[in-house]
Amino acid sequence: MKYIFVTGGVMSSVGKGVAAASIGAILQGKGFKVTAIKIDPYVNVDAGTMNPTEHGEVFVLDDGMECDQDMGNYERFLNIDLSGANYMTTGSVYLNVIKKERNLEFKGNCVHVIPDIPLEVIRRIKRAGIKAKADIVIIEVGGTIGDYQNLLFLEAVRLMKQKNPKDVILALVSYIPALGVGGNELKTKPTQHAIRNLNTAGLHPDLVVARAAVPIDGKRKEKLEYMCGMEKGSIISAPDVNTIYEIPLNFEKDHISEMIMKKLELRPKKRDLKEWKRLNRTLKRLKGDVKIGIVGKYFGTGNFILTDAYISVLEAIKHAAYVCHRHPVIEWIDSEEFERHPEHLKNLSEYDGIIIPGGFGKRGVEGKIKAIQYARTHRIPYFGLCYGMQLAVVEFARDVLHLKDAHTTEINSTTSHPVIDILPEQKERLMKKDYGGTMRLGAYPALLASGSIAAHAYGKRKISERHRHRYEVNPDYIERIEKKGGVFSGTSPDKHLMEIFELPRKIHPFFLGTQFHPELKSRPLRPHPLFISFIKASLKK
Ligand code: GLN
């Protein structure tokens, strides 16, 4: 098994995760079986407790693991399903070592930070590789070189490299700032320092992915090669791009896979990157726009929320828009605006389709319900994701069943019509699981009703989708809702849990909500069927 570690230099947020995922995609294209691991240096055991406004989206895997959004990048680029074995944090590593010590697994020996922590890291990396039967394991070490927090992980890299120098390489994703009038003077000095910093940890990079606004010119490459003792051809240009899905082919322009093959003494099993080339051709030929509004609460930090807290939703919209050969134009709409100014609801007619994504809590909820009502009664394609589905049921109960105070008990625990509620037997079932919580997490199967929009979109009756929520549709209201034309077109196999709520096509062009998060399973090379269906309906509008 071969290992490629990816670390970041100079500063964070330069796209280390996407770079690691792109390297993986290229190697897949060369015929190798690839898996990916993310190491996060924080002490939290998983990402479930972290605030998405600060940390970005909490991504959920099939097995229910709540993790960093970079795992989403890996799944999207590699088109594979990962598991908790592919993710670790400082907290989870320490927790395991401490548990082992308490179990007397260290047989009375003193347990040390060095080497016991790095050895545990190495064990996990190897375990994930074996589990995936991978030829190549890509491991992203979070944080930036020079951080105190990731030193123990770098020590793991050092140990692995020392033991098997031909099987382990290290890539540094570094930032090259541009100075001068017009910003055309690329400065390599910060990267030189980052490499020196790596050297003090006993490591030297085999590759430098040079992130900059523009491609790195030959002079700068030479300088880095010379100043940092890098092999010729080991500096890979990573200029800004319009979409991240251009990155794998961009890296190949600088022959990254050739360099990796050489260093790891591998030979490509396949030559082309057919699927990525096809996707990139599509990207160049997009015609016209599809304008999607995402209605949610405003988080007060500009567009950050759009790009990070809902990254999977945004990517899923893009994937489906590309299939339809359209430029996705996505706008964030503050739902509280509709509470203060209901007259602004008519602005929703500007959009081809409307999405209400997952969410928690009270703020902006009434505005979201108003927006759903507007979309339903004005026949604007509507797609509700988790909270967006629950609130669609609330809206339907209020407006169509005339249950004026219908609500989810998440917001109103004393409502006389708790159409969305915590189901006692569901709570019990979840408490029995290891998570120790009441959140339904990870992949669950669902059955689709024949003739429904959902069944038509998927083209099959049995599906599996990922969940992250506590509340469910209250079974006491199902009959009443269905009598008035609402359709629960997807349910758990035992029919107890409602998974999809929709209105028939003859009533509305596309009105559908899912209790699960379809966005977590959408990939550029395999866009999600419900998103495709929603975008197609939006284009008809
Ligand atoms: N807040 C809702 C629940 O807990 C929805 C969660 C979500 O949208 N992810 O059930």
Coordinates of C-alpha atoms and ligand atoms in Angstrom, one line a residue:
M1 CA 0.0 0.0 0.0
K2 CA 1.2 3.5 -0.8
Y3 CA 0.6 6.6 1.2
I4 CA 0.4 10.3 0.2
F5 CA 0.3 12.8 3.0
V6 CA -1.0 16.3 2.2
T7 CA -0.1 19.2 4.5
G8 CA -0.6 22.9 4.2
G9 CA 1.9 25.7 4.4
V10 CA 1.8 29.5 5.0
M11 CA -1.9 29.8 5.8
S12 CA -5.1 27.9 6.0
S13 CA -8.0 27.9 3.6
V14 CA -5.9 27.6 0.5
G15 CA -7.7 24.5 -0.6
K16 CA -5.7 21.7 0.9
G17 CA -8.7 19.4 1.0
V18 CA -9.7 20.0 -2.6
A19 CA -6.0 19.5 -3.6
A20 CA -5.8 16.2 -1.7
A21 CA -9.2 15.1 -3.2
S22 CA -8.0 16.1 -6.7
I23 CA -4.8 14.1 -6.4
G24 CA -6.9 11.1 -5.4
A25 CA -9.2 11.6 -8.4
I26 CA -6.3 11.7 -10.8
L27 CA -4.8 8.5 -9.3
Q28 CA -8.2 6.8 -9.6
G29 CA -8.2 7.9 -13.3
K30 CA -4.8 6.1 -13.6
G31 CA -6.5 2.9 -12.5
F32 CA -5.7 2.8 -8.8
K33 CA -8.0 2.1 -5.9
V34 CA -7.8 5.2 -3.7
T35 CA -9.2 6.0 -0.3
A36 CA -8.8 9.2 1.7
I37 CA -8.4 10.1 5.4
K38 CA -8.8 13.4 7.1
I39 CA -6.9 14.2 10.2
D40 CA -8.3 17.2 12.2
P41 CA -6.0 18.6 14.8
Y42 CA -8.8 19.7 17.2
V43 CA -9.6 18.1 20.5
N44 CA -13.3 17.5 19.7
V45 CA -13.9 13.8 19.2
D46 CA -16.1 14.5 16.2
A47 CA -17.6 17.5 14.4
G48 CA -21.1 17.0 15.7
T49 CA -20.9 19.5 18.4
M50 CA -19.3 22.3 16.3
N51 CA -21.1 25.4 15.2
P52 CA -21.4 25.5 11.4
T53 CA -21.2 29.3 11.3
E54 CA -17.7 29.0 12.7
H55 CA -16.6 25.6 11.3
G56 CA -18.6 25.1 8.2
E57 CA -20.9 22.3 7.4
V58 CA -21.0 19.1 9.5
F59 CA -20.8 16.3 7.0
V60 CA -22.4 13.0 7.8
L61 CA -21.2 9.6 6.5
D62 CA -23.2 6.4 5.9
D63 CA -22.3 5.0 9.3
G64 CA -23.5 8.2 11.1
M65 CA -20.0 9.7 11.7
E66 CA -20.3 13.5 11.9
C67 CA -17.2 15.0 10.4
D68 CA -15.5 17.9 8.7
Q69 CA -16.7 19.1 5.3
D70 CA -13.5 18.0 3.7
M71 CA -14.8 14.4 3.9
G72 CA -17.5 15.7 1.5
N73 CA -14.8 16.8 -0.9
Y74 CA -13.3 13.4 -0.9
E75 CA -16.6 11.6 -1.5
R76 CA -17.5 14.1 -4.2
F77 CA -14.1 13.9 -6.1
L78 CA -13.5 10.2 -5.5
N79 CA -17.1 9.1 -5.9
I80 CA -16.8 6.7 -3.0
D81 CA -18.5 6.3 0.3
L82 CA -16.3 6.8 3.3
S83 CA -16.7 5.8 6.9
G84 CA -15.6 6.8 10.4
A85 CA -12.4 4.8 9.8
N86 CA -11.5 7.6 7.4
Y87 CA -11.6 10.3 9.9
M88 CA -9.7 11.2 13.1
T89 CA -9.2 14.1 15.4
T90 CA -6.6 14.7 18.1
G91 CA -9.4 14.1 20.6
S92 CA -10.4 10.7 19.1
V93 CA -6.8 9.5 18.9
Y94 CA -6.1 10.4 22.6
L95 CA -9.5 9.0 23.7
N96 CA -8.6 5.7 22.1
V97 CA -5.1 5.5 23.6
I98 CA -6.5 6.4 27.1
K99 CA -9.2 3.8 26.7
K100 CA -6.6 1.2 25.8
E101 CA -4.5 2.2 28.8
R102 CA -7.5 1.8 31.1
N103 CA -8.1 -1.6 29.6
L104 CA -4.6 -2.6 30.6
E105 CA -3.7 -3.0 26.9
F106 CA -0.3 -1.4 27.6
K107 CA 0.5 -4.1 30.1
G108 CA 1.6 -1.9 32.8
N109 CA 4.1 0.1 30.7
C110 CA 4.2 3.9 30.9
V111 CA 2.3 5.4 28.0
H112 CA 4.0 8.4 26.3
V113 CA 2.8 11.1 23.9
I114 CA 5.8 10.1 21.7
P115 CA 5.6 7.4 20.4
D116 CA 2.2 6.1 21.5
I117 CA 0.1 8.8 19.9
P118 CA 1.8 8.7 16.5
L119 CA 1.7 4.9 16.6
E120 CA -2.0 5.0 17.2
V121 CA -2.3 7.4 14.2
I122 CA -0.3 5.1 12.0
R123 CA -2.5 2.1 13.1
R124 CA -5.6 4.0 12.1
I125 CA -4.2 5.0 8.7
K126 CA -3.3 1.5 7.9
R127 CA -6.6 0.1 9.1
A128 CA -8.5 2.5 6.9
G129 CA -6.3 1.5 3.9
I130 CA -6.9 -2.2 4.5
K131 CA -10.6 -1.7 5.0
A132 CA -10.9 0.0 1.6
K133 CA -8.5 -2.5 0.0
A134 CA -6.8 0.6 -1.3
D135 CA -3.7 0.8 -3.5
I136 CA -3.1 4.3 -2.4
V137 CA -4.2 6.1 0.7
I138 CA -4.3 9.9 0.7
I139 CA -4.1 11.5 4.2
E140 CA -4.8 15.1 4.7
V141 CA -3.2 16.5 7.8
G142 CA -5.3 19.5 8.9
G143 CA -3.9 22.8 10.2
T144 CA -0.9 24.6 8.9
I145 CA 2.8 23.7 9.1
G146 CA 4.2 25.4 12.1
D147 CA 1.1 24.9 14.2
Y148 CA 1.8 23.2 17.5
Q149 CA -1.4 21.1 17.1
N150 CA -0.3 19.0 14.2
L151 CA 3.2 18.1 15.3
L152 CA 2.2 14.6 16.5
F153 CA 0.7 13.8 13.1
L154 CA 3.8 15.0 11.3
E155 CA 5.7 12.7 13.6
A156 CA 3.6 9.8 12.3
V157 CA 4.5 10.8 8.8
R158 CA 8.1 10.9 9.7
L159 CA 8.0 7.4 11.2
M160 CA 6.2 6.0 8.2
K161 CA 8.5 7.6 5.7
Q162 CA 11.6 6.5 7.5
K163 CA 10.4 2.9 7.6
N164 CA 9.2 2.7 4.0
P165 CA 10.7 5.6 2.0
K166 CA 9.4 4.2 -1.3
D167 CA 5.9 3.9 -0.1
V168 CA 5.3 7.3 1.5
I169 CA 5.4 10.8 0.0
L170 CA 4.5 14.1 1.3
A171 CA 2.9 17.0 -0.6
L172 CA 2.9 20.5 0.7
V173 CA 0.0 22.7 -0.4
S174 CA 1.4 26.2 -0.1
Y175 CA 0.4 29.7 -0.8
I176 CA 2.3 32.0 -3.1
P177 CA 1.2 35.6 -2.6
A178 CA 1.3 38.1 -5.4
L179 CA 2.6 41.6 -4.8
G180 CA 3.2 44.7 -7.0
V181 CA 1.0 46.8 -9.2
G182 CA -1.5 44.4 -10.8
G183 CA -0.4 41.7 -8.4
N184 CA 1.9 40.0 -10.8
E185 CA 5.0 39.6 -8.6
L186 CA 4.8 36.1 -7.1
K187 CA 6.6 35.7 -3.8
T188 CA 8.1 32.3 -2.9
K189 CA 9.6 33.3 0.5
P190 CA 6.7 32.3 2.7
T191 CA 6.8 28.8 1.1
Q192 CA 10.5 28.6 1.6
H193 CA 9.9 29.2 5.3
A194 CA 7.1 26.6 5.4
I195 CA 9.4 24.0 4.0
R196 CA 12.1 25.0 6.5
N197 CA 9.5 24.5 9.2
L198 CA 8.7 21.0 7.8
N199 CA 12.5 20.3 7.9
T200 CA 12.6 21.0 11.6
A201 CA 10.0 18.2 12.0
G202 CA 12.4 15.9 10.2
L203 CA 10.4 16.1 6.9
H204 CA 10.9 17.3 3.4
P205 CA 8.1 17.6 0.9
D206 CA 8.2 15.5 -2.3
L207 CA 5.8 17.8 -4.0
V208 CA 4.7 21.4 -3.6
V209 CA 1.3 22.4 -4.8
A210 CA 1.7 26.1 -5.3
R211 CA -1.6 27.9 -4.8
A212 CA -1.7 31.3 -6.3
A213 CA -4.0 33.6 -8.2
V214 CA -2.2 32.7 -11.4
P215 CA -0.1 29.8 -12.7
I216 CA 3.5 29.8 -11.3
D217 CA 6.0 30.7 -14.0
G218 CA 9.1 28.7 -14.7
K219 CA 11.4 31.2 -12.9
R220 CA 9.5 30.9 -9.7
K221 CA 9.4 27.1 -10.0
E222 CA 13.2 27.0 -10.5
K223 CA 13.7 29.3 -7.5
L224 CA 11.7 27.1 -5.2
E225 CA 13.4 24.0 -6.6
Y226 CA 16.8 25.5 -6.0
M227 CA 16.1 27.2 -2.6
C228 CA 14.3 24.3 -1.1
G229 CA 16.1 21.4 -2.6
M230 CA 13.1 20.2 -4.5
E231 CA 13.4 17.8 -7.5
K232 CA 12.9 19.3 -10.9
G233 CA 9.2 19.0 -11.9
S234 CA 8.0 18.7 -8.3
I235 CA 6.4 22.2 -8.1
I236 CA 2.8 21.9 -9.3
S237 CA 0.9 25.1 -10.3
A238 CA -2.5 25.5 -8.7
P239 CA -4.0 28.7 -10.0
D240 CA -7.5 30.0 -9.1
V241 CA -10.2 28.3 -11.0
N242 CA -13.9 29.0 -11.9
T243 CA -15.0 25.7 -10.4
I244 CA -13.1 23.3 -8.2
Y245 CA -13.9 20.5 -10.7
E246 CA -11.2 21.9 -13.1
I247 CA -8.5 21.2 -10.5
P248 CA -7.7 17.5 -11.3
L249 CA -7.0 18.3 -15.0
N250 CA -5.1 21.5 -14.0
F251 CA -2.7 19.5 -11.8
E252 CA -2.2 17.1 -14.7
K253 CA -1.0 19.9 -16.9
D254 CA 2.0 20.0 -14.6
H255 CA 2.3 16.2 -14.8
I256 CA 1.6 15.6 -11.1
S257 CA 0.7 11.9 -11.6
E258 CA 4.0 11.2 -13.4
M259 CA 5.9 12.7 -10.5
I260 CA 3.9 10.6 -8.0
M261 CA 4.3 7.4 -10.0
K262 CA 8.1 8.0 -10.1
K263 CA 8.4 8.7 -6.4
L264 CA 6.2 5.8 -5.4
E265 CA 7.7 3.5 -8.0
L266 CA 4.3 2.8 -9.6
R267 CA 3.1 2.4 -13.1
P268 CA -0.2 3.7 -14.3
K269 CA -2.8 1.0 -15.0
K270 CA -4.9 3.3 -17.2
R271 CA -4.1 6.4 -19.1
D272 CA -7.0 8.7 -19.4
L273 CA -9.2 10.8 -17.1
K274 CA -12.2 10.3 -19.4
E275 CA -15.0 11.2 -17.0
W276 CA -13.2 14.4 -15.8
K277 CA -12.4 15.4 -19.3
R278 CA -16.1 15.0 -20.2
L279 CA -17.2 17.0 -17.2
N280 CA -14.7 19.8 -18.0
R281 CA -16.0 20.0 -21.6
T282 CA -19.5 20.3 -20.2
L283 CA -18.4 23.1 -17.9
K284 CA -17.0 25.0 -20.8
R285 CA -20.2 24.8 -22.8
L286 CA -22.8 25.9 -20.2
K287 CA -25.6 27.9 -21.8
G288 CA -27.9 30.2 -19.8
D289 CA -28.6 30.2 -16.1
V290 CA -30.7 28.5 -13.6
K291 CA -31.5 30.8 -10.7
I292 CA -32.0 29.1 -7.3
G293 CA -32.9 30.9 -4.1
I294 CA -31.9 29.3 -0.8
V295 CA -34.2 30.5 2.0
G296 CA -32.6 30.4 5.5
K297 CA -31.8 32.3 8.5
Y298 CA -29.2 35.0 8.2
F299 CA -25.9 34.4 10.0
G300 CA -24.5 37.9 9.8
T301 CA -21.2 37.2 8.2
G302 CA -21.9 38.0 4.6
N303 CA -21.7 35.2 2.2
F304 CA -19.7 32.9 4.4
I305 CA -22.7 30.9 5.3
L306 CA -23.5 30.3 1.6
T307 CA -20.1 28.9 0.8
D308 CA -19.2 26.9 3.9
A309 CA -22.1 26.0 6.1
Y310 CA -24.1 24.6 3.2
I311 CA -21.3 23.5 0.9
S312 CA -22.9 20.2 0.1
V313 CA -26.2 21.8 -0.9
L314 CA -24.4 24.3 -3.1
E315 CA -22.3 21.5 -4.8
A316 CA -25.4 19.4 -5.3
I317 CA -27.2 22.2 -7.1
K318 CA -24.1 22.8 -9.2
H319 CA -23.8 19.1 -10.2
A320 CA -27.4 19.0 -11.3
A321 CA -27.2 22.3 -13.1
Y322 CA -24.2 21.1 -15.1
V323 CA -26.1 18.0 -16.2
C324 CA -28.7 20.4 -17.5
H325 CA -26.0 22.5 -19.2
R326 CA -26.8 25.6 -17.1
H327 CA -24.8 28.0 -15.0
P328 CA -26.1 27.7 -11.5
V329 CA -26.9 31.1 -10.0
I330 CA -27.5 30.7 -6.3
E331 CA -28.7 33.4 -4.0
W332 CA -29.2 33.4 -0.2
I333 CA -32.5 34.8 0.9
D334 CA -32.9 35.8 4.6
S335 CA -36.1 34.2 5.8
E336 CA -36.6 36.8 8.6
E337 CA -37.1 39.4 5.9
F338 CA -40.5 37.7 5.1
E339 CA -41.5 38.0 8.8
R340 CA -40.8 41.8 8.8
H341 CA -42.0 42.4 5.3
P342 CA -44.5 39.8 4.0
E343 CA -44.9 41.9 0.9
H344 CA -41.3 40.9 -0.1
L345 CA -42.5 37.3 -0.7
K346 CA -43.4 38.2 -4.2
N347 CA -39.6 38.6 -4.9
L348 CA -39.5 34.8 -4.7
S349 CA -41.1 34.7 -8.2
E350 CA -37.7 35.9 -9.6
Y351 CA -36.3 32.4 -8.8
D352 CA -36.6 29.4 -11.0
G353 CA -36.7 27.2 -7.9
I354 CA -36.5 27.5 -4.1
I355 CA -34.7 25.4 -1.6
I356 CA -35.0 25.4 2.2
P357 CA -32.0 23.5 3.6
G358 CA -31.5 21.7 6.9
G359 CA -31.5 23.7 10.1
F360 CA -32.1 23.8 13.8
G361 CA -33.9 26.2 16.1
K362 CA -36.5 28.9 16.0
R363 CA -35.0 31.9 14.3
G364 CA -36.5 32.6 10.9
V365 CA -38.9 29.7 11.0
E366 CA -42.1 31.7 10.4
G367 CA -40.4 33.4 7.4
K368 CA -39.5 30.0 6.0
I369 CA -43.1 28.7 6.4
K370 CA -44.3 31.8 4.6
A371 CA -41.9 31.2 1.8
I372 CA -43.0 27.6 1.5
Q373 CA -46.6 28.7 1.3
Y374 CA -45.7 31.2 -1.4
A375 CA -43.9 28.6 -3.4
R376 CA -46.7 26.1 -3.0
T377 CA -49.5 28.5 -4.0
H378 CA -47.5 30.1 -6.8
R379 CA -46.3 26.9 -8.3
I380 CA -42.6 27.7 -7.9
P381 CA -40.5 24.5 -7.7
Y382 CA -39.8 23.8 -4.1
F383 CA -37.2 21.4 -2.6
G384 CA -37.1 21.0 1.2
L385 CA -34.1 19.3 2.8
C386 CA -34.8 17.9 6.3
Y387 CA -36.0 21.0 8.1
G388 CA -37.3 22.2 4.8
M389 CA -39.4 19.0 4.6
Q390 CA -40.6 19.3 8.2
L391 CA -41.7 22.9 7.7
A392 CA -43.4 22.0 4.4
V393 CA -45.6 19.5 6.4
V394 CA -46.2 22.2 9.0
E395 CA -47.3 24.7 6.3
F396 CA -49.6 22.2 4.7
A397 CA -51.2 21.3 8.0
R398 CA -51.8 25.0 8.8
D399 CA -53.0 26.1 5.4
V400 CA -54.7 23.1 3.9
L401 CA -55.9 21.2 7.0
H402 CA -56.7 24.5 8.7
L403 CA -54.8 23.5 11.9
K404 CA -53.8 27.0 12.6
D405 CA -51.2 26.4 15.3
A406 CA -49.7 23.2 13.7
H407 CA -46.0 23.2 14.4
T408 CA -42.9 21.1 15.1
T409 CA -42.4 20.6 18.8
E410 CA -38.8 21.7 18.3
I411 CA -40.2 25.2 18.3
N412 CA -43.6 24.9 20.1
S413 CA -43.7 22.1 22.6
T414 CA -47.3 22.9 23.6
T415 CA -48.9 23.2 20.2
S416 CA -52.3 21.4 19.9
H417 CA -51.1 20.0 16.6
P418 CA -47.6 18.6 16.8
V419 CA -47.3 17.5 13.2
I420 CA -43.6 17.2 13.6
D421 CA -42.5 15.6 16.8
I422 CA -40.0 13.4 18.6
L423 CA -41.5 9.9 18.4
P424 CA -41.1 8.1 21.7
E425 CA -40.3 4.7 20.2
Q426 CA -37.8 6.3 17.8
K427 CA -36.1 8.0 20.7
E428 CA -35.8 4.8 22.6
R429 CA -34.4 3.0 19.5
L430 CA -31.7 5.7 19.0
M431 CA -30.8 5.8 22.7
K432 CA -29.9 2.2 22.4
K433 CA -27.3 2.9 19.8
D434 CA -23.7 3.9 20.6
Y435 CA -24.1 7.5 19.9
G436 CA -25.8 8.0 23.2
G437 CA -27.9 10.7 21.6
T438 CA -31.3 11.0 20.1
M439 CA -30.2 12.1 16.7
R440 CA -31.0 9.9 13.7
L441 CA -27.6 9.8 12.0
G442 CA -26.3 8.2 8.9
A443 CA -27.7 6.0 6.2
Y444 CA -31.2 4.5 6.4
P445 CA -33.1 2.7 3.7
A446 CA -36.4 4.0 2.4
L447 CA -39.1 2.6 0.0
L448 CA -40.7 4.8 -2.6
A449 CA -44.3 4.8 -3.7
S450 CA -44.7 3.9 -7.4
G451 CA -45.9 6.7 -9.6
S452 CA -44.5 9.4 -7.3
I453 CA -42.1 12.1 -8.4
A454 CA -39.5 10.6 -6.1
A455 CA -39.8 7.1 -7.6
H456 CA -39.7 8.6 -11.1
A457 CA -36.5 10.6 -10.3
Y458 CA -34.6 7.7 -8.7
G459 CA -35.9 5.2 -11.2
K460 CA -36.0 2.6 -8.5
R461 CA -38.1 1.7 -5.4
K462 CA -35.5 1.1 -2.7
I463 CA -33.0 3.8 -1.8
S464 CA -30.6 4.6 1.0
E465 CA -30.0 8.2 2.2
R466 CA -28.2 10.0 5.0
H467 CA -29.9 11.5 8.0
R468 CA -29.1 14.0 10.7
H469 CA -32.2 15.1 12.7
R470 CA -34.2 14.4 15.8
Y471 CA -37.8 15.1 14.8
E472 CA -40.1 13.1 12.5
V473 CA -43.5 13.4 10.9
N474 CA -46.1 12.6 13.5
P475 CA -48.0 9.4 12.3
D476 CA -51.2 10.7 13.9
Y477 CA -51.5 13.3 11.0
I478 CA -50.6 11.2 8.0
E479 CA -54.0 10.1 7.0
R480 CA -55.4 13.6 7.3
I481 CA -52.6 15.1 5.2
E482 CA -52.9 12.4 2.5
K483 CA -56.7 12.9 2.4
K484 CA -56.0 16.5 1.4
G485 CA -53.6 15.6 -1.4
G486 CA -50.3 15.5 0.4
V487 CA -48.3 12.4 -0.5
F488 CA -45.7 10.6 1.7
S489 CA -43.9 9.0 -1.2
G490 CA -41.0 7.7 0.7
T491 CA -41.1 5.8 4.0
S492 CA -38.9 3.6 6.2
P493 CA -39.3 -0.1 5.2
D494 CA -41.6 -0.6 8.2
K495 CA -43.7 2.4 7.1
H496 CA -43.3 4.1 10.5
L497 CA -41.1 7.0 9.5
M498 CA -42.0 9.4 6.7
E499 CA -39.0 10.1 4.5
I500 CA -40.4 12.1 1.6
F501 CA -43.3 14.5 1.3
E502 CA -44.5 15.6 -2.1
L503 CA -47.5 17.1 -4.0
P504 CA -48.6 15.3 -7.2
R505 CA -47.4 16.8 -10.5
K506 CA -50.9 17.8 -11.5
I507 CA -51.2 20.1 -8.5
H508 CA -47.7 21.5 -8.5
P509 CA -44.7 21.3 -11.0
F510 CA -42.3 20.2 -8.2
F511 CA -43.0 20.4 -4.5
L512 CA -41.0 17.8 -2.6
G513 CA -39.2 17.6 0.8
T514 CA -36.9 14.9 2.2
Q515 CA -36.4 14.0 5.8
F516 CA -32.9 13.0 4.8
H517 CA -30.1 15.0 3.3
P518 CA -29.8 14.1 -0.4
E519 CA -27.1 16.7 -0.9
L520 CA -24.7 14.5 1.0
K521 CA -24.7 11.9 -1.7
S522 CA -24.5 14.1 -4.8
R523 CA -21.3 13.9 -6.8
P524 CA -20.1 15.7 -9.9
L525 CA -19.8 12.5 -11.8
R526 CA -23.0 11.2 -10.3
P527 CA -25.4 14.1 -9.6
H528 CA -28.3 13.3 -7.2
P529 CA -31.5 12.3 -9.0
L530 CA -33.8 14.5 -6.8
F531 CA -31.6 17.5 -7.5
I532 CA -31.7 16.8 -11.2
S533 CA -35.4 16.5 -11.1
F534 CA -35.7 19.8 -9.1
I535 CA -33.4 21.6 -11.5
K536 CA -35.3 20.3 -14.6
A537 CA -38.6 21.5 -13.1
S538 CA -37.0 24.8 -12.3
L539 CA -35.9 25.2 -15.9
K540 CA -39.5 24.6 -17.1
K541 CA -40.6 27.5 -14.9
Ligands
GLN1 N1 -34.1 20.5 13.4 C1 -34.7 19.4 12.7 C2 -34.6 18.1 13.5 O1 -33.8 18.1 14.4 C3 -34.1 19.3 11.3 C4 -32.7 19.0 11.4 C5 -32.0 19.2 10.0 O2 -32.5 19.9 9.2 N2 -30.8 18.6 9.8 O3 -35.2 17.2 13.3

